[in-house]
Amino acid sequence: MLSISASLLALLSACSTTPPSSRENICHIFEEKRDWFDAASDMRDTWGVPLHVPMAMMYQESSFRHDALPPRDYIFFGMIPWGRVSSAYGYAQAKTMTWEDYKRETGNSFADRDDFDDAIDFMGWFISKSQQINGVSKWDARAQYLNYHEGWGGYQRKTYRKKQWLISVADKVDERSLRYAAQLRGCEEDLSKGWFLRLFT
């Protein structure tokens, strides 16, 4: 009996942290993970950030993996692994210091970077602050991603101009954001229905 219970618990845990099976279509993502849609909608209500922007950024950062880590750092002519290139972790690849700022400012002191609800709320907070600090529209996924990657000060100094690879990535995030937005227009009404109404559709 105990082994069955343990197996069931492990299965449920695996399901809760598995990336969506179809990540190219935001409707498929939210249909598979309804609780993600609820969390993203709460983020929009709190921060006024459209769903498709942080979702496109999260795709780029972690491919929706809860335990995503940055690449390893190496020493001694690149032969010996030595930690990670940054402290980024989780769905949003949030760095430790920025995550602590988020928890302090929002009062969400028990937030975890490997929890989707907390990660999407963190991204809403960051995007909202990028608008406040650098005047970047919450709908501008390209500029928002550059803020996210370089930090608010780096964006002000235009450090991204020396990183053509980063500009190319930001363009891809923007393209995916626009695709997600178009897809969402076709399914958001159904996603917004409660479970009872879905029984009759």
PDB file of C-alpha atoms in Angstrom:
ATOM      1  CA  MET A   1       0.000   0.000   0.000  1.00  0.00           C
ATOM      2  CA  LEU A   2       2.818   2.377   0.901  1.00  0.00           C
ATOM      3  CA  SER A   3       4.646   1.627  -2.339  1.00  0.00           C
ATOM      4  CA  ILE A   4       1.500   2.346  -4.358  1.00  0.00           C
ATOM      5  CA  SER A   5       0.995   5.651  -2.548  1.00  0.00           C
ATOM      6  CA  ALA A   6       4.630   6.608  -3.071  1.00  0.00           C
ATOM      7  CA  SER A   7       4.406   5.740  -6.781  1.00  0.00           C
ATOM      8  CA  LEU A   8       1.230   7.793  -7.158  1.00  0.00           C
ATOM      9  CA  LEU A   9       2.819  10.765  -5.392  1.00  0.00           C
ATOM     10  CA  ALA A  10       5.888  10.544  -7.627  1.00  0.00           C
ATOM     11  CA  LEU A  11       3.687  10.411 -10.713  1.00  0.00           C
ATOM     12  CA  LEU A  12       1.705  13.460  -9.641  1.00  0.00           C
ATOM     13  CA  SER A  13       4.911  15.355  -8.896  1.00  0.00           C
ATOM     14  CA  ALA A  14       6.317  14.498 -12.305  1.00  0.00           C
ATOM     15  CA  CYS A  15       3.136  15.677 -14.043  1.00  0.00           C
ATOM     16  CA  SER A  16       3.174  18.963 -12.173  1.00  0.00           C
ATOM     17  CA  THR A  17       6.704  19.840 -13.297  1.00  0.00           C
ATOM     18  CA  THR A  18       6.829  18.392 -16.806  1.00  0.00           C
ATOM     19  CA  PRO A  19       7.160  21.031 -19.565  1.00  0.00           C
ATOM     20  CA  PRO A  20       4.155  21.303 -21.899  1.00  0.00           C
ATOM     21  CA  SER A  21       4.245  18.798 -24.737  1.00  0.00           C
ATOM     22  CA  SER A  22       3.557  21.475 -27.371  1.00  0.00           C
ATOM     23  CA  ARG A  23       5.416  24.691 -26.631  1.00  0.00           C
ATOM     24  CA  GLU A  24       4.986  26.426 -29.991  1.00  0.00           C
ATOM     25  CA  ASN A  25       1.285  27.100 -29.470  1.00  0.00           C
ATOM     26  CA  ILE A  26       0.173  29.026 -26.389  1.00  0.00           C
ATOM     27  CA  CYS A  27      -3.352  27.601 -26.674  1.00  0.00           C
ATOM     28  CA  HIS A  28      -1.987  24.057 -26.451  1.00  0.00           C
ATOM     29  CA  ILE A  29       0.162  25.066 -23.480  1.00  0.00           C
ATOM     30  CA  PHE A  30      -2.755  26.494 -21.523  1.00  0.00           C
ATOM     31  CA  GLU A  31      -5.147  23.703 -22.555  1.00  0.00           C
ATOM     32  CA  GLU A  32      -2.676  21.168 -21.189  1.00  0.00           C
ATOM     33  CA  LYS A  33      -1.937  23.208 -18.065  1.00  0.00           C
ATOM     34  CA  ARG A  34      -5.097  25.061 -17.109  1.00  0.00           C
ATOM     35  CA  ASP A  35      -3.598  26.210 -13.819  1.00  0.00           C
ATOM     36  CA  TRP A  36      -0.898  28.039 -15.809  1.00  0.00           C
ATOM     37  CA  PHE A  37      -3.592  30.019 -17.619  1.00  0.00           C
ATOM     38  CA  ASP A  38      -5.156  30.956 -14.281  1.00  0.00           C
ATOM     39  CA  ALA A  39      -1.765  32.056 -12.920  1.00  0.00           C
ATOM     40  CA  ALA A  40      -0.943  34.051 -16.061  1.00  0.00           C
ATOM     41  CA  SER A  41      -4.359  35.724 -15.917  1.00  0.00           C
ATOM     42  CA  ASP A  42      -3.757  36.668 -12.279  1.00  0.00           C
ATOM     43  CA  MET A  43      -0.389  38.133 -13.317  1.00  0.00           C
ATOM     44  CA  ARG A  44      -2.127  40.236 -15.979  1.00  0.00           C
ATOM     45  CA  ASP A  45      -4.693  41.476 -13.459  1.00  0.00           C
ATOM     46  CA  THR A  46      -1.939  42.407 -10.993  1.00  0.00           C
ATOM     47  CA  TRP A  47       0.642  43.996 -13.308  1.00  0.00           C
ATOM     48  CA  GLY A  48      -1.276  44.900 -16.485  1.00  0.00           C
ATOM     49  CA  VAL A  49       1.089  42.754 -18.557  1.00  0.00           C
ATOM     50  CA  PRO A  50      -0.325  40.842 -21.566  1.00  0.00           C
ATOM     51  CA  LEU A  51       0.029  37.075 -21.246  1.00  0.00           C
ATOM     52  CA  HIS A  52       1.916  36.497 -24.483  1.00  0.00           C
ATOM     53  CA  VAL A  53       4.924  38.681 -23.597  1.00  0.00           C
ATOM     54  CA  PRO A  54       6.203  36.886 -20.463  1.00  0.00           C
ATOM     55  CA  MET A  55       5.237  33.522 -21.952  1.00  0.00           C
ATOM     56  CA  ALA A  56       7.426  34.188 -24.995  1.00  0.00           C
ATOM     57  CA  MET A  57      10.243  35.335 -22.722  1.00  0.00           C
ATOM     58  CA  MET A  58       9.863  32.251 -20.529  1.00  0.00           C
ATOM     59  CA  TYR A  59      10.021  29.993 -23.582  1.00  0.00           C
ATOM     60  CA  GLN A  60      13.360  31.573 -24.460  1.00  0.00           C
ATOM     61  CA  GLU A  61      14.734  31.475 -20.933  1.00  0.00           C
ATOM     62  CA  SER A  62      13.847  27.958 -19.808  1.00  0.00           C
ATOM     63  CA  SER A  63      11.661  26.226 -22.418  1.00  0.00           C
ATOM     64  CA  PHE A  64       9.174  26.017 -19.525  1.00  0.00           C
ATOM     65  CA  ARG A  65      11.443  23.756 -17.434  1.00  0.00           C
ATOM     66  CA  HIS A  66      10.953  24.340 -13.711  1.00  0.00           C
ATOM     67  CA  ASP A  67      14.536  23.466 -12.793  1.00  0.00           C
ATOM     68  CA  ALA A  68      16.384  25.130 -15.684  1.00  0.00           C
ATOM     69  CA  LEU A  69      19.937  26.226 -14.920  1.00  0.00           C
ATOM     70  CA  PRO A  70      22.372  28.442 -16.834  1.00  0.00           C
ATOM     71  CA  PRO A  71      25.423  26.865 -18.544  1.00  0.00           C
ATOM     72  CA  ARG A  72      28.356  25.706 -16.448  1.00  0.00           C
ATOM     73  CA  ASP A  73      31.417  27.876 -15.988  1.00  0.00           C
ATOM     74  CA  TYR A  74      34.850  26.352 -16.555  1.00  0.00           C
ATOM     75  CA  ILE A  75      38.358  27.120 -15.337  1.00  0.00           C
ATOM     76  CA  PHE A  76      41.861  25.919 -16.218  1.00  0.00           C
ATOM     77  CA  PHE A  77      41.612  26.431 -19.977  1.00  0.00           C
ATOM     78  CA  GLY A  78      38.000  25.342 -20.038  1.00  0.00           C
ATOM     79  CA  MET A  79      38.745  21.877 -18.703  1.00  0.00           C
ATOM     80  CA  ILE A  80      37.347  21.929 -15.166  1.00  0.00           C
ATOM     81  CA  PRO A  81      33.665  22.751 -14.446  1.00  0.00           C
ATOM     82  CA  TRP A  82      33.363  25.425 -11.764  1.00  0.00           C
ATOM     83  CA  GLY A  83      29.822  26.387 -10.841  1.00  0.00           C
ATOM     84  CA  ARG A  84      27.444  28.216 -13.157  1.00  0.00           C
ATOM     85  CA  VAL A  85      27.849  31.354 -15.227  1.00  0.00           C
ATOM     86  CA  SER A  86      25.149  33.074 -13.151  1.00  0.00           C
ATOM     87  CA  SER A  87      22.744  32.467 -10.253  1.00  0.00           C
ATOM     88  CA  ALA A  88      19.733  32.273 -12.611  1.00  0.00           C
ATOM     89  CA  TYR A  89      17.316  29.442 -11.930  1.00  0.00           C
ATOM     90  CA  GLY A  90      13.851  28.143 -12.685  1.00  0.00           C
ATOM     91  CA  TYR A  91      11.112  28.909 -15.156  1.00  0.00           C
ATOM     92  CA  ALA A  92      12.017  32.607 -15.402  1.00  0.00           C
ATOM     93  CA  GLN A  93      15.792  32.154 -15.050  1.00  0.00           C
ATOM     94  CA  ALA A  94      15.607  34.794 -12.331  1.00  0.00           C
ATOM     95  CA  LYS A  95      18.899  35.722 -10.685  1.00  0.00           C
ATOM     96  CA  THR A  96      19.071  35.409  -6.920  1.00  0.00           C
ATOM     97  CA  MET A  97      19.479  39.124  -6.141  1.00  0.00           C
ATOM     98  CA  THR A  98      16.625  40.174  -8.448  1.00  0.00           C
ATOM     99  CA  TRP A  99      14.413  37.436  -7.027  1.00  0.00           C
ATOM    100  CA  GLU A 100      15.091  38.689  -3.522  1.00  0.00           C
ATOM    101  CA  ASP A 101      14.160  42.219  -4.644  1.00  0.00           C
ATOM    102  CA  TYR A 102      10.903  40.852  -6.043  1.00  0.00           C
ATOM    103  CA  LYS A 103      10.049  39.030  -2.816  1.00  0.00           C
ATOM    104  CA  ARG A 104      10.834  42.077  -0.705  1.00  0.00           C
ATOM    105  CA  GLU A 105       8.853  44.529  -2.857  1.00  0.00           C
ATOM    106  CA  THR A 106       5.799  42.303  -3.319  1.00  0.00           C
ATOM    107  CA  GLY A 107       5.736  40.673   0.101  1.00  0.00           C
ATOM    108  CA  ASN A 108       5.686  37.270  -1.600  1.00  0.00           C
ATOM    109  CA  SER A 109       8.316  36.007   0.817  1.00  0.00           C
ATOM    110  CA  PHE A 110       7.691  32.299   0.202  1.00  0.00           C
ATOM    111  CA  ALA A 111       7.973  32.536  -3.595  1.00  0.00           C
ATOM    112  CA  ASP A 112       9.946  29.789  -5.351  1.00  0.00           C
ATOM    113  CA  ARG A 113      11.666  30.106  -8.702  1.00  0.00           C
ATOM    114  CA  ASP A 114      10.618  26.578  -9.673  1.00  0.00           C
ATOM    115  CA  ASP A 115       6.930  27.362  -9.105  1.00  0.00           C
ATOM    116  CA  PHE A 116       5.167  28.567 -12.270  1.00  0.00           C
ATOM    117  CA  ASP A 117       2.724  30.836 -10.421  1.00  0.00           C
ATOM    118  CA  ASP A 118       5.566  32.681  -8.688  1.00  0.00           C
ATOM    119  CA  ALA A 119       7.763  32.768 -11.801  1.00  0.00           C
ATOM    120  CA  ILE A 120       5.095  34.284 -14.061  1.00  0.00           C
ATOM    121  CA  ASP A 121       4.236  36.848 -11.360  1.00  0.00           C
ATOM    122  CA  PHE A 122       7.939  37.722 -11.084  1.00  0.00           C
ATOM    123  CA  MET A 123       8.086  38.330 -14.823  1.00  0.00           C
ATOM    124  CA  GLY A 124       4.996  40.538 -14.641  1.00  0.00           C
ATOM    125  CA  TRP A 125       6.658  42.534 -11.867  1.00  0.00           C
ATOM    126  CA  PHE A 126       9.882  42.884 -13.852  1.00  0.00           C
ATOM    127  CA  ILE A 127       8.097  43.907 -17.063  1.00  0.00           C
ATOM    128  CA  SER A 128       6.051  46.473 -15.140  1.00  0.00           C
ATOM    129  CA  LYS A 129       9.221  47.924 -13.600  1.00  0.00           C
ATOM    130  CA  SER A 130      10.890  48.072 -17.014  1.00  0.00           C
ATOM    131  CA  GLN A 131       8.046  50.307 -18.110  1.00  0.00           C
ATOM    132  CA  GLN A 132       8.383  52.492 -15.019  1.00  0.00           C
ATOM    133  CA  ILE A 133      12.179  52.764 -15.125  1.00  0.00           C
ATOM    134  CA  ASN A 134      12.932  52.787 -18.858  1.00  0.00           C
ATOM    135  CA  GLY A 135       9.602  53.722 -20.422  1.00  0.00           C
ATOM    136  CA  VAL A 136       9.349  50.414 -22.303  1.00  0.00           C
ATOM    137  CA  SER A 137       5.852  49.334 -23.286  1.00  0.00           C
ATOM    138  CA  LYS A 138       4.578  46.214 -21.576  1.00  0.00           C
ATOM    139  CA  TRP A 139       3.566  45.004 -25.039  1.00  0.00           C
ATOM    140  CA  ASP A 140       7.043  45.430 -26.555  1.00  0.00           C
ATOM    141  CA  ALA A 141       8.502  41.939 -26.133  1.00  0.00           C
ATOM    142  CA  ARG A 142      11.758  42.807 -27.907  1.00  0.00           C
ATOM    143  CA  ALA A 143      12.677  45.754 -25.686  1.00  0.00           C
ATOM    144  CA  GLN A 144      11.340  43.993 -22.604  1.00  0.00           C
ATOM    145  CA  TYR A 145      13.589  41.014 -23.267  1.00  0.00           C
ATOM    146  CA  LEU A 146      16.611  43.282 -23.677  1.00  0.00           C
ATOM    147  CA  ASN A 147      15.784  44.819 -20.278  1.00  0.00           C
ATOM    148  CA  TYR A 148      15.362  41.352 -18.820  1.00  0.00           C
ATOM    149  CA  HIS A 149      18.714  40.148 -20.106  1.00  0.00           C
ATOM    150  CA  GLU A 150      20.836  43.260 -19.581  1.00  0.00           C
ATOM    151  CA  GLY A 151      19.107  44.710 -16.531  1.00  0.00           C
ATOM    152  CA  TRP A 152      17.603  48.180 -16.333  1.00  0.00           C
ATOM    153  CA  GLY A 153      20.976  49.910 -16.101  1.00  0.00           C
ATOM    154  CA  GLY A 154      22.445  47.888 -18.953  1.00  0.00           C
ATOM    155  CA  TYR A 155      19.486  48.747 -21.146  1.00  0.00           C
ATOM    156  CA  GLN A 156      19.948  52.437 -20.372  1.00  0.00           C
ATOM    157  CA  ARG A 157      23.631  52.140 -21.350  1.00  0.00           C
ATOM    158  CA  LYS A 158      22.601  50.222 -24.479  1.00  0.00           C
ATOM    159  CA  THR A 159      25.024  47.395 -23.723  1.00  0.00           C
ATOM    160  CA  TYR A 160      23.002  45.142 -26.052  1.00  0.00           C
ATOM    161  CA  ARG A 161      24.271  47.073 -29.069  1.00  0.00           C
ATOM    162  CA  LYS A 162      27.596  45.246 -28.750  1.00  0.00           C
ATOM    163  CA  LYS A 163      25.853  41.856 -28.659  1.00  0.00           C
ATOM    164  CA  GLN A 164      24.441  41.034 -32.064  1.00  0.00           C
ATOM    165  CA  TRP A 165      23.560  37.535 -30.889  1.00  0.00           C
ATOM    166  CA  LEU A 166      21.382  39.016 -28.125  1.00  0.00           C
ATOM    167  CA  ILE A 167      19.599  41.328 -30.551  1.00  0.00           C
ATOM    168  CA  SER A 168      18.858  38.285 -32.743  1.00  0.00           C
ATOM    169  CA  VAL A 169      17.454  36.420 -29.725  1.00  0.00           C
ATOM    170  CA  ALA A 170      15.314  39.435 -28.768  1.00  0.00           C
ATOM    171  CA  ASP A 171      13.928  39.490 -32.306  1.00  0.00           C
ATOM    172  CA  LYS A 172      12.982  35.808 -31.968  1.00  0.00           C
ATOM    173  CA  VAL A 173      11.267  36.498 -28.647  1.00  0.00           C
ATOM    174  CA  ASP A 174       9.299  39.297 -30.296  1.00  0.00           C
ATOM    175  CA  GLU A 175       8.262  37.055 -33.195  1.00  0.00           C
ATOM    176  CA  ARG A 176       7.127  34.313 -30.822  1.00  0.00           C
ATOM    177  CA  SER A 177       5.255  36.846 -28.716  1.00  0.00           C
ATOM    178  CA  LEU A 178       3.300  38.000 -31.775  1.00  0.00           C
ATOM    179  CA  ARG A 179       2.499  34.393 -32.726  1.00  0.00           C
ATOM    180  CA  TYR A 180       1.375  33.653 -29.189  1.00  0.00           C
ATOM    181  CA  ALA A 181      -0.832  36.762 -29.212  1.00  0.00           C
ATOM    182  CA  ALA A 182      -2.501  35.705 -32.481  1.00  0.00           C
ATOM    183  CA  GLN A 183      -3.026  32.162 -31.191  1.00  0.00           C
ATOM    184  CA  LEU A 184      -4.433  33.377 -27.900  1.00  0.00           C
ATOM    185  CA  ARG A 185      -7.087  35.455 -29.641  1.00  0.00           C
ATOM    186  CA  GLY A 186      -8.547  32.218 -30.949  1.00  0.00           C
ATOM    187  CA  CYS A 187      -8.720  30.322 -27.664  1.00  0.00           C
ATOM    188  CA  GLU A 188      -8.786  32.740 -24.730  1.00  0.00           C
ATOM    189  CA  GLU A 189     -12.577  32.836 -24.548  1.00  0.00           C
ATOM    190  CA  ASP A 190     -12.736  29.061 -24.153  1.00  0.00           C
ATOM    191  CA  LEU A 191      -9.841  29.028 -21.705  1.00  0.00           C
ATOM    192  CA  SER A 192     -11.632  31.597 -19.564  1.00  0.00           C
ATOM    193  CA  LYS A 193     -14.670  29.362 -19.111  1.00  0.00           C
ATOM    194  CA  GLY A 194     -14.970  27.518 -15.834  1.00  0.00           C
ATOM    195  CA  TRP A 195     -14.975  23.725 -15.726  1.00  0.00           C
ATOM    196  CA  PHE A 196     -18.793  23.615 -15.494  1.00  0.00           C
ATOM    197  CA  LEU A 197     -19.322  25.651 -18.669  1.00  0.00           C
ATOM    198  CA  ARG A 198     -16.710  23.569 -20.490  1.00  0.00           C
ATOM    199  CA  LEU A 199     -18.909  20.504 -19.977  1.00  0.00           C
ATOM    200  CA  PHE A 200     -21.456  22.000 -22.398  1.00  0.00           C
ATOM    201  CA  THR A 201     -19.024  23.173 -25.110  1.00  0.00           C
TER     202      THR A 201
END
